[in-house]
Coordinates of C-alpha atoms in Angstrom, one line a residue:
M14 CA 34.4 1.4 -19.4
R15 CA 32.2 4.3 -20.7
R16 CA 29.1 2.3 -19.6
S17 CA 30.6 2.1 -16.0
V18 CA 31.5 5.8 -16.0
T19 CA 27.9 6.6 -17.2
S20 CA 26.3 4.4 -14.5
L21 CA 28.4 6.2 -11.8
T22 CA 27.6 9.7 -13.1
L23 CA 23.8 8.9 -13.1
A24 CA 24.0 7.4 -9.6
S25 CA 25.8 10.5 -8.3
W26 CA 23.2 12.8 -10.0
I27 CA 20.3 10.9 -8.5
L28 CA 21.9 10.8 -5.0
M29 CA 22.0 14.7 -5.1
C30 CA 18.3 15.1 -6.1
G31 CA 17.1 14.1 -2.6
A32 CA 17.4 11.7 0.3
A33 CA 18.8 8.3 -0.7
F34 CA 17.8 5.2 1.4
A35 CA 18.7 1.4 1.1
Q36 CA 16.0 -0.7 -0.6
Q37 CA 15.4 -4.2 -1.3
S38 CA 15.8 -6.0 -4.5
A39 CA 13.0 -8.1 -6.0
S40 CA 15.1 -10.4 -8.2
S41 CA 15.4 -14.1 -7.8
A42 CA 17.9 -16.8 -9.1
I43 CA 18.2 -20.2 -10.5
V44 CA 21.2 -22.2 -9.1
G45 CA 21.6 -25.9 -10.0
Q46 CA 23.8 -28.8 -11.0
V47 CA 23.8 -31.0 -14.2
M48 CA 24.8 -34.7 -13.7
D49 CA 25.2 -37.9 -15.6
A50 CA 23.5 -41.2 -14.7
T51 CA 26.2 -42.1 -12.1
Q52 CA 25.5 -38.7 -10.4
G53 CA 28.8 -37.4 -11.5
G54 CA 28.9 -33.6 -12.3
L55 CA 29.0 -32.8 -16.1
P56 CA 31.3 -29.8 -16.9
G57 CA 30.8 -27.7 -20.1
A58 CA 27.1 -28.3 -20.4
T59 CA 25.2 -25.2 -21.8
V60 CA 22.2 -24.2 -19.7
T61 CA 19.7 -21.9 -21.2
V62 CA 17.1 -20.3 -19.2
T63 CA 14.0 -18.8 -21.0
N64 CA 11.3 -16.5 -19.5
I65 CA 8.1 -18.3 -21.1
G66 CA 6.2 -15.1 -21.0
T67 CA 8.6 -12.7 -22.7
G68 CA 11.0 -14.9 -24.5
A69 CA 14.0 -13.4 -22.7
R70 CA 16.9 -15.8 -22.5
R71 CA 20.0 -16.1 -20.2
S72 CA 22.7 -18.8 -20.7
A73 CA 25.4 -20.4 -18.5
V74 CA 28.0 -23.0 -18.7
T75 CA 28.5 -25.7 -16.0
D76 CA 31.8 -25.6 -14.0
G77 CA 34.0 -28.6 -13.4
E78 CA 31.5 -30.1 -10.9
G79 CA 28.5 -29.5 -13.2
R80 CA 27.3 -26.5 -11.2
F81 CA 25.6 -23.5 -12.8
S82 CA 24.1 -20.3 -11.5
V83 CA 21.8 -17.7 -13.2
P84 CA 21.3 -14.7 -10.8
G85 CA 19.3 -11.5 -11.2
L86 CA 16.0 -13.0 -12.7
P87 CA 12.7 -11.5 -12.3
P88 CA 10.0 -13.8 -10.9
A89 CA 8.3 -15.5 -13.6
T90 CA 7.7 -19.0 -15.1
Y91 CA 10.8 -20.4 -16.8
Q92 CA 11.8 -23.2 -19.2
I93 CA 15.4 -24.6 -18.5
H94 CA 17.1 -26.4 -21.4
V95 CA 20.5 -28.3 -21.1
E96 CA 22.6 -29.8 -23.7
L97 CA 26.1 -31.3 -24.0
S98 CA 27.8 -33.1 -26.9
G99 CA 27.4 -36.8 -26.6
F100 CA 24.4 -36.6 -24.2
Q101 CA 20.6 -36.4 -24.9
P102 CA 19.3 -32.8 -24.1
A103 CA 17.1 -32.4 -21.0
E104 CA 14.6 -29.6 -20.0
I105 CA 12.3 -28.4 -17.3
K106 CA 9.3 -26.8 -19.1
D107 CA 7.5 -24.9 -16.2
L108 CA 9.7 -23.7 -13.4
V109 CA 8.0 -21.1 -11.3
L110 CA 10.4 -18.7 -9.7
R111 CA 9.0 -16.6 -6.9
V112 CA 10.0 -13.2 -5.8
G113 CA 13.4 -13.1 -3.9
E114 CA 13.6 -16.9 -4.3
T115 CA 16.5 -19.1 -5.3
V116 CA 15.5 -22.5 -6.5
R117 CA 18.0 -25.4 -7.2
P118 CA 17.0 -27.8 -9.9
M119 CA 19.2 -30.9 -10.4
M120 CA 19.2 -32.2 -13.8
T121 CA 20.4 -35.6 -15.1
L122 CA 21.6 -36.2 -18.8
S123 CA 21.5 -39.6 -20.6
L124 CA 24.1 -40.8 -23.1
A125 CA 23.1 -40.0 -26.7
G126 CA 21.4 -42.9 -28.4
I127 CA 20.4 -44.6 -25.1
A128 CA 17.3 -42.5 -24.2
E129 CA 15.2 -39.9 -25.8
A130 CA 15.3 -36.3 -24.5
V131 CA 14.1 -35.9 -20.9
S132 CA 11.5 -33.4 -20.2
V133 CA 10.1 -32.7 -16.6
Q134 CA 7.5 -30.5 -15.3
G135 CA 8.9 -28.0 -12.9
E136 CA 7.7 -27.3 -9.5
A137 CA 9.1 -25.1 -6.8
P138 CA 10.6 -27.3 -4.0
L139 CA 8.8 -27.4 -0.5
L140 CA 12.0 -26.6 1.2
Q141 CA 14.2 -23.4 0.2
T142 CA 17.7 -24.5 1.0
G143 CA 19.2 -21.3 -0.5
S144 CA 17.8 -19.1 2.2
A145 CA 17.2 -19.1 6.0
S146 CA 14.3 -16.6 5.8
V147 CA 10.9 -17.5 7.1
G148 CA 7.8 -16.2 5.3
A149 CA 5.1 -16.8 2.8
V150 CA 4.5 -16.3 -0.8
I151 CA 1.0 -15.2 -2.0
T152 CA 0.9 -16.4 -5.7
E153 CA -0.8 -14.9 -8.6
R154 CA -3.4 -17.7 -8.5
M155 CA -4.2 -17.1 -4.9
L156 CA -4.8 -13.3 -5.6
E157 CA -7.2 -14.3 -8.5
E158 CA -9.1 -17.0 -6.7
L159 CA -9.2 -16.2 -2.9
P160 CA -11.6 -13.7 -1.6
I161 CA -9.8 -10.5 -0.3
T162 CA -11.5 -8.3 2.3
G163 CA -12.4 -5.1 0.7
R164 CA -10.1 -6.1 -2.3
T165 CA -7.3 -4.6 -0.3
L166 CA -4.0 -6.3 -1.1
L167 CA -2.5 -6.4 2.4
N168 CA -5.5 -8.3 3.8
I169 CA -4.5 -11.4 2.1
T170 CA -1.3 -11.6 3.9
T171 CA -3.2 -12.5 7.0
L172 CA -3.4 -16.0 5.7
A173 CA 0.2 -16.4 7.0
P174 CA 0.6 -17.4 10.5
G175 CA 1.2 -14.6 13.1
V176 CA -0.2 -11.8 10.8
T177 CA -3.2 -9.7 11.8
S178 CA -4.7 -6.9 9.7
R179 CA -5.7 -3.3 10.7
S180 CA -9.2 -4.4 11.6
F181 CA -7.9 -6.3 14.6
Q182 CA -5.8 -3.3 15.7
R183 CA -6.4 0.4 16.2
G184 CA -7.3 2.6 13.3
T185 CA -4.9 4.5 11.2
Q186 CA -4.0 8.2 10.6
Y187 CA -5.3 7.5 7.1
G188 CA -9.1 6.8 8.0
R189 CA -10.3 3.3 7.4
R190 CA -8.0 2.3 4.9
D191 CA -6.2 -1.0 5.5
Q192 CA -2.7 0.0 5.0
Y193 CA -0.7 -1.9 7.5
V194 CA -0.3 -5.5 9.1
T195 CA 1.3 -6.3 12.3
I196 CA 3.6 -9.5 12.3
E197 CA 4.0 -11.7 15.4
G198 CA 2.9 -9.1 17.9
G199 CA 5.2 -6.3 16.4
R200 CA 4.1 -2.6 16.1
D201 CA 2.3 -1.6 13.0
S202 CA 5.2 0.7 12.2
S203 CA 7.6 -2.2 12.4
T204 CA 6.7 -3.7 9.2
N205 CA 8.3 -2.5 5.8
Y206 CA 6.6 -2.4 2.4
A207 CA 7.9 -2.3 -1.1
I208 CA 6.7 -2.7 -4.5
D209 CA 9.2 -4.0 -7.4
G210 CA 12.0 -3.2 -4.8
V211 CA 10.9 0.5 -4.1
Y212 CA 9.7 1.6 -0.7
V213 CA 6.0 2.3 -0.7
R214 CA 5.4 3.7 2.7
S215 CA 4.9 6.9 4.7
M216 CA 8.1 8.0 6.5
R217 CA 5.9 9.5 9.2
F218 CA 3.8 6.4 10.3
N219 CA 5.8 3.7 8.2
N220 CA 2.5 2.4 7.0
M221 CA 1.8 1.8 3.1
S222 CA 1.1 5.1 1.5
L223 CA -1.2 3.8 -1.3
N224 CA -3.1 0.6 -2.2
P225 CA -2.1 -0.7 -5.7
P226 CA -4.8 -2.4 -7.9
V227 CA -4.9 -6.0 -7.0
D228 CA -5.1 -7.0 -10.7
S229 CA -1.6 -5.4 -11.2
V230 CA 0.2 -7.5 -8.7
Q231 CA 1.9 -10.7 -9.6
E232 CA 3.0 -12.0 -6.2
V233 CA 3.4 -10.9 -2.6
N234 CA 6.1 -12.1 -0.5
L235 CA 5.7 -11.9 3.4
L236 CA 9.2 -12.1 5.2
R237 CA 9.1 -12.1 8.9
N238 CA 12.4 -13.7 10.1
S239 CA 16.1 -14.1 9.1
F240 CA 15.7 -12.4 5.8
S241 CA 18.6 -10.7 3.9
T242 CA 20.0 -7.3 4.9
E243 CA 19.2 -5.9 1.5
Y244 CA 15.6 -5.8 2.5
G245 CA 16.3 -2.9 4.8
Q246 CA 14.4 -1.5 7.6
G247 CA 11.7 -3.3 9.7
Q248 CA 10.9 -6.3 11.7
A249 CA 9.1 -7.9 8.8
V250 CA 8.7 -7.1 5.1
V251 CA 5.8 -7.2 2.7
S252 CA 7.4 -7.3 -0.9
M253 CA 5.1 -7.0 -3.9
V254 CA 6.0 -7.5 -7.5
T255 CA 3.8 -6.1 -10.3
K256 CA 2.9 -8.0 -13.4
S257 CA 4.7 -7.4 -16.6
G258 CA 3.4 -7.8 -20.1
T259 CA 4.2 -10.9 -22.1
N260 CA 4.1 -12.1 -25.8
R261 CA 0.6 -13.0 -25.2
F262 CA -2.2 -10.4 -25.1
S263 CA -4.4 -10.7 -21.9
G264 CA -6.9 -8.8 -20.0
S265 CA -9.6 -8.8 -17.4
A266 CA -12.4 -6.8 -16.1
A267 CA -14.4 -7.1 -12.9
E268 CA -17.1 -5.5 -10.8
Y269 CA -18.1 -6.2 -7.2
F270 CA -21.2 -4.6 -5.9
R271 CA -23.3 -4.8 -2.9
N272 CA -26.3 -2.7 -1.6
A273 CA -28.7 -2.7 1.3
S274 CA -31.3 -5.0 -0.2
L275 CA -30.4 -8.0 2.0
N276 CA -29.3 -6.0 5.1
A277 CA -31.3 -5.8 8.2
R278 CA -32.4 -2.4 9.6
N279 CA -30.1 -1.1 12.3
Y280 CA -31.8 -1.5 15.6
F281 CA -31.3 2.2 16.5
A282 CA -32.3 3.6 13.0
P283 CA -35.9 4.4 12.3
T284 CA -35.4 3.2 8.7
K285 CA -32.7 1.1 6.9
P286 CA -29.8 3.2 6.3
T287 CA -28.3 3.6 2.7
Y288 CA -25.7 1.1 1.6
D289 CA -24.1 1.1 -1.8
R290 CA -20.7 -0.2 -2.6
N291 CA -19.3 -0.5 -6.0
Q292 CA -15.7 -1.7 -6.8
F293 CA -14.6 -2.1 -10.4
S294 CA -11.4 -2.9 -12.3
V295 CA -9.9 -3.5 -15.5
A296 CA -6.3 -4.7 -16.6
S297 CA -4.6 -5.5 -19.8
G298 CA -1.1 -6.2 -21.0
G299 CA 0.8 -7.5 -24.0
P300 CA 3.8 -7.0 -26.6
L301 CA 4.5 -3.7 -28.3
L302 CA 7.3 -5.5 -30.0
R303 CA 7.5 -9.3 -29.6
N304 CA 10.3 -10.7 -27.4
R305 CA 11.5 -7.1 -27.0
F306 CA 9.0 -4.4 -25.5
F307 CA 6.0 -5.3 -23.2
V308 CA 3.4 -3.2 -21.4
F309 CA 0.8 -3.9 -18.7
G310 CA -1.8 -1.4 -17.1
A311 CA -4.4 -1.6 -14.5
Y312 CA -7.1 0.6 -13.1
E313 CA -9.3 0.0 -9.9
G314 CA -12.0 2.2 -8.5
L315 CA -14.2 2.3 -5.4
R316 CA -17.4 4.1 -4.7
E317 CA -19.1 3.5 -1.5
T318 CA -21.9 5.1 0.5
Q319 CA -22.9 3.8 3.9
G320 CA -25.3 5.4 6.3
E321 CA -24.0 5.1 9.9
V322 CA -25.8 5.8 13.3
N323 CA -24.0 8.1 15.8
F324 CA -25.1 9.2 19.3
A325 CA -24.4 12.2 21.5
N326 CA -25.5 13.5 24.8
V327 CA -26.4 17.4 24.2
P328 CA -27.6 20.0 26.8
D329 CA -31.0 21.6 27.1
P330 CA -31.0 24.3 24.4
A331 CA -32.3 26.9 27.2
W332 CA -29.0 26.2 29.2
L333 CA -26.9 27.2 26.1
G334 CA -28.7 30.7 25.9
G335 CA -28.0 31.1 29.8
D336 CA -31.5 30.1 31.1
F337 CA -31.1 27.7 34.0
S338 CA -34.7 28.4 35.5
N339 CA -35.5 24.7 35.4
V340 CA -32.3 23.8 37.5
A341 CA -32.8 23.5 41.2
V342 CA -29.1 24.3 41.9
P343 CA -28.4 28.1 42.2
I344 CA -26.1 29.3 39.3
R345 CA -23.7 31.7 41.0
D346 CA -22.0 34.7 39.5
P347 CA -18.1 33.8 39.6
L348 CA -17.4 37.5 40.3
T349 CA -19.6 38.2 43.1
G350 CA -20.5 34.8 44.4
L351 CA -24.1 35.7 44.4
A352 CA -26.9 33.6 42.6
F353 CA -28.1 35.1 39.3
Q354 CA -31.6 36.2 39.5
G355 CA -34.0 33.5 38.4
N356 CA -31.0 31.1 37.5
R357 CA -30.6 33.2 34.2
I358 CA -27.3 34.4 33.0
P359 CA -27.5 37.9 31.5
Q360 CA -26.7 38.1 27.8
N361 CA -23.9 40.7 28.4
R362 CA -22.1 38.0 30.6
I363 CA -22.0 35.5 27.8
S364 CA -18.6 35.6 26.0
R365 CA -18.3 36.2 22.2
F366 CA -16.8 32.8 22.0
A367 CA -19.7 31.0 23.6
A368 CA -22.3 33.2 21.7
L369 CA -20.8 32.2 18.4
Q370 CA -20.2 28.5 19.0
L371 CA -23.1 27.4 21.2
G372 CA -25.7 28.3 18.6
D373 CA -24.4 25.3 16.6
V374 CA -24.8 22.6 19.2
P375 CA -27.8 20.5 18.1
A376 CA -31.0 20.2 20.3
P377 CA -31.9 16.8 21.6
N378 CA -34.0 14.8 19.2
I379 CA -34.7 11.6 21.3
S380 CA -35.1 10.7 24.9
G381 CA -32.6 9.0 27.1
P382 CA -28.9 9.6 28.2
N383 CA -27.8 9.8 24.7
N384 CA -30.5 12.3 23.6
Y385 CA -29.2 13.1 20.0
I386 CA -29.1 10.6 17.2
S387 CA -27.5 11.4 13.8
I388 CA -27.7 9.2 10.6
K389 CA -25.1 10.3 8.1
N390 CA -23.2 8.8 5.3
F391 CA -19.7 7.3 5.3
L392 CA -18.3 8.1 1.9
D393 CA -15.3 6.5 0.0
Q394 CA -14.2 7.6 -3.4
T395 CA -10.8 5.9 -4.5
D396 CA -9.0 5.6 -7.8
T397 CA -5.7 3.8 -8.5
V398 CA -3.8 3.1 -11.6
S399 CA -0.6 1.1 -12.4
F400 CA 1.4 1.1 -15.7
R401 CA 4.5 -0.8 -16.4
M402 CA 6.7 -1.2 -19.3
D403 CA 9.5 -3.9 -19.7
Q404 CA 12.3 -3.8 -22.6
V405 CA 14.7 -6.6 -23.5
L406 CA 17.5 -4.5 -25.3
N407 CA 19.7 -7.6 -25.9
A408 CA 21.2 -10.5 -24.2
S409 CA 23.0 -8.3 -21.7
H410 CA 20.6 -5.4 -21.0
S411 CA 17.0 -5.2 -19.8
L412 CA 14.9 -2.4 -18.4
F413 CA 11.6 -1.8 -16.7
E414 CA 9.6 1.3 -15.6
R415 CA 6.6 1.2 -13.4
Y416 CA 4.3 4.0 -12.2
L417 CA 1.6 3.8 -9.5
W418 CA -1.1 6.7 -9.0
Y419 CA -3.4 6.8 -6.1
D420 CA -6.1 9.2 -5.1
S421 CA -8.8 8.6 -2.3
N422 CA -11.1 10.8 -0.4
Q423 CA -13.1 9.5 2.7
T424 CA -15.6 11.2 4.8
I425 CA -16.2 9.7 8.2
P426 CA -19.4 10.8 9.9
G427 CA -19.8 11.7 13.5
A428 CA -22.7 12.6 15.7
I429 CA -22.0 16.4 15.1
T430 CA -19.0 16.8 12.9
N431 CA -17.4 14.7 10.1
Q432 CA -13.8 13.8 9.6
F433 CA -12.3 14.4 6.1
R434 CA -9.4 12.2 5.2
P435 CA -7.9 12.9 1.8
Q436 CA -4.9 10.7 0.6
A437 CA -2.9 10.6 -2.5
G438 CA 0.2 8.7 -3.4
K439 CA 2.6 8.3 -6.4
N440 CA 5.3 5.6 -6.7
L441 CA 7.9 5.3 -9.5
A442 CA 10.3 2.4 -10.1
L443 CA 13.0 2.2 -12.7
G444 CA 15.4 -0.7 -13.1
H445 CA 18.2 -1.8 -15.2
T446 CA 19.7 -5.4 -15.2
W447 CA 23.1 -5.8 -16.8
V448 CA 24.5 -9.2 -17.5
L449 CA 28.4 -8.4 -17.5
S450 CA 29.3 -11.9 -17.9
P451 CA 27.7 -15.3 -17.3
S452 CA 29.1 -15.1 -13.7
V453 CA 28.4 -11.4 -12.9
V454 CA 25.1 -9.6 -13.0
N455 CA 24.5 -5.9 -11.9
E456 CA 21.0 -4.6 -10.9
I457 CA 20.4 -0.8 -10.4
R458 CA 17.1 0.5 -9.3
F459 CA 15.9 4.1 -8.7
G460 CA 12.7 4.8 -6.8
Y461 CA 10.4 7.7 -6.0
N462 CA 7.6 7.7 -3.5
Y463 CA 5.2 10.7 -3.0
A464 CA 2.8 10.4 0.0
Y465 CA 0.1 13.0 1.0
H466 CA -2.4 12.6 3.7
L467 CA -4.6 15.2 5.7
G468 CA -7.1 14.8 8.6
G469 CA -9.6 17.3 9.9
D470 CA -13.1 17.8 11.1
E471 CA -15.8 19.7 9.2
L472 CA -19.5 20.6 9.9
P473 CA -21.8 19.4 7.3
G474 CA -23.1 22.3 5.0
E475 CA -20.3 24.6 6.2
D476 CA -17.2 25.8 4.3
R477 CA -14.6 25.7 7.0
L478 CA -12.3 27.9 4.9
S479 CA -14.8 30.7 4.3
R480 CA -14.5 32.3 7.8
N481 CA -11.7 33.1 10.2
W482 CA -13.3 31.8 13.3
V483 CA -10.2 32.3 15.5
S484 CA -10.1 36.1 14.7
D485 CA -13.9 36.6 14.8
I486 CA -14.0 35.0 18.4
G487 CA -11.2 37.2 19.5
L488 CA -8.4 34.6 19.9
R489 CA -4.9 35.6 19.0
N490 CA -1.5 33.9 18.2
L491 CA -3.1 30.8 16.7
Q492 CA -2.1 29.3 13.3
G493 CA -5.8 28.8 12.8
G494 CA -6.2 32.5 12.7
I495 CA -3.3 33.3 10.3
T496 CA -3.1 30.6 7.6
Q497 CA -6.2 30.0 5.6
D498 CA -5.6 26.3 5.1
Y499 CA -6.0 25.8 8.9
F500 CA -9.1 28.0 9.3
G501 CA -11.9 26.4 11.5
R502 CA -13.9 26.5 14.4
P503 CA -12.1 26.1 17.9
G504 CA -14.0 23.3 19.7
A505 CA -14.7 23.0 23.4
N506 CA -15.8 20.6 26.1
I507 CA -18.8 21.0 28.3
A508 CA -18.6 19.0 31.6
G509 CA -21.0 16.1 31.4
F510 CA -21.6 16.6 27.6
G511 CA -18.1 15.9 26.2
G512 CA -17.0 17.7 23.0
V513 CA -20.5 18.7 21.8
V514 CA -19.3 22.2 20.7
P515 CA -18.3 21.7 17.1
G516 CA -14.5 22.0 16.4
T517 CA -13.5 22.1 12.7
G518 CA -10.2 22.3 10.8
V519 CA -7.1 20.4 10.1
F520 CA -5.6 18.5 13.0
Q521 CA -2.7 16.6 11.1
G522 CA -1.3 16.0 7.7
A523 CA 2.1 15.5 5.8
T524 CA 3.5 15.7 2.3
E525 CA 6.5 13.5 1.6
N526 CA 8.8 13.1 -1.3
V527 CA 11.2 10.3 -0.9
Y528 CA 13.9 9.3 -3.4
S529 CA 15.9 6.0 -3.2
I530 CA 18.6 4.3 -5.1
S531 CA 20.1 0.8 -4.8
N532 CA 22.7 -1.2 -6.7
A533 CA 23.1 -5.0 -6.2
T534 CA 25.9 -7.0 -7.9
S535 CA 25.6 -10.9 -7.9
K536 CA 29.0 -12.9 -8.5
V537 CA 29.3 -16.6 -9.2
A538 CA 32.7 -17.9 -7.9
G539 CA 32.9 -21.6 -8.1
A540 CA 30.6 -23.1 -5.6
H541 CA 29.9 -19.8 -4.1
N542 CA 27.2 -17.2 -5.1
L543 CA 28.0 -13.8 -3.7
R544 CA 26.0 -10.8 -3.6
F545 CA 26.8 -7.0 -2.8

């Protein structure tokens, strides 16, 4: 009773801390039947399910028809051992349980003295009869052995039918980061994303708000039809589960690099542009206390520099100073209707806005309709860290804590100005599994997701925050002239030349703090498995 009151108090306190949203569970289940040689159900058999990696055990006793159910299991590889007095024991050595999956093994016991103990190799069935959901599971082996574009986790989900990545669609508000997929023609914002049962998406655009290290992820489950309501919002769901430590120490390190040595020169570039991409990672995990306390951590970094060619159509520098003497068409004074003498606009008729801004419009440097070429570098510097702890307190209680940290800065070059696109993210997941009885399991999960992104333009070599351009030009009642964070040049379009007048400053951004809490209770009632 005291534990129940404590859980309710904790839940109430968390709900008062911020907005609470429904979220999915990442747990799985094993539901099966034990029979004799005549295919009759065997009641009273003891079924022990052991997580091979951590040694954690759960037990159940078969009912009058030989049925058993072990709900609320984390995805892992399990051993199932069945024994009953008067019968030879049987076991399944390696049963792979996927995220959100319910497997149904059927086990047969032989009479004692007739046969030796039966041991079979476990394999996941091709048809999952426990769920009507349609989707695909990307396993740990696939993540390790298949090439992943840019080492971005979401890109591997495009192996499933009806899935397209960002590169086939529009860009994102996050620059050139692959942080969404579209499912069966749906909108990019119609896909939901979760890691360890906790939302990891921006509430503003509903795209992923960070990219986890690939080496920290155990499985990716893509659900695109008829999935359970516990998965929450979205036409489709991408559910990821991070790796936990096991009783065996393990680790990996990798580096992926590429440069311009084998690249051809861009047709429009006088020399081969710079290209250096270096992506590196390290991951390790193991026990702090065997069978009790496990840790797993991973880090991944990216450093990329890639020269890009951009073009613009810029006006004659003389025109920007008001000299149109080389133009045959008369330039008329809008106040008098008379042509300016010599087609030259007097300096006292040029506004302060134009005088300050037009001096930074570049002069043509090539011939042709696009008479200005710029070769500047696209820059990407990204770091992401994942750390997870798992504790098996006893046969009834287990805990896990997982933290993700993400920091990324991209500079996207343009012909005149560059875009700056910083992004940061944090994601926390806390979970408690309580086995109240062999037939009742309760899971409570708390999540926190921090998402930050910013987008703006800057002129190379200029600190946009060092000058109040709006005030200097004489404009009023604009946020860019009041708040320093929004300082920048007001841009302008010139007919026939587009936006060649450099405009700088922030054009969009957001900071989000989302708290979530969920509780799922599984109840085995005879032939029925209920979940609330």
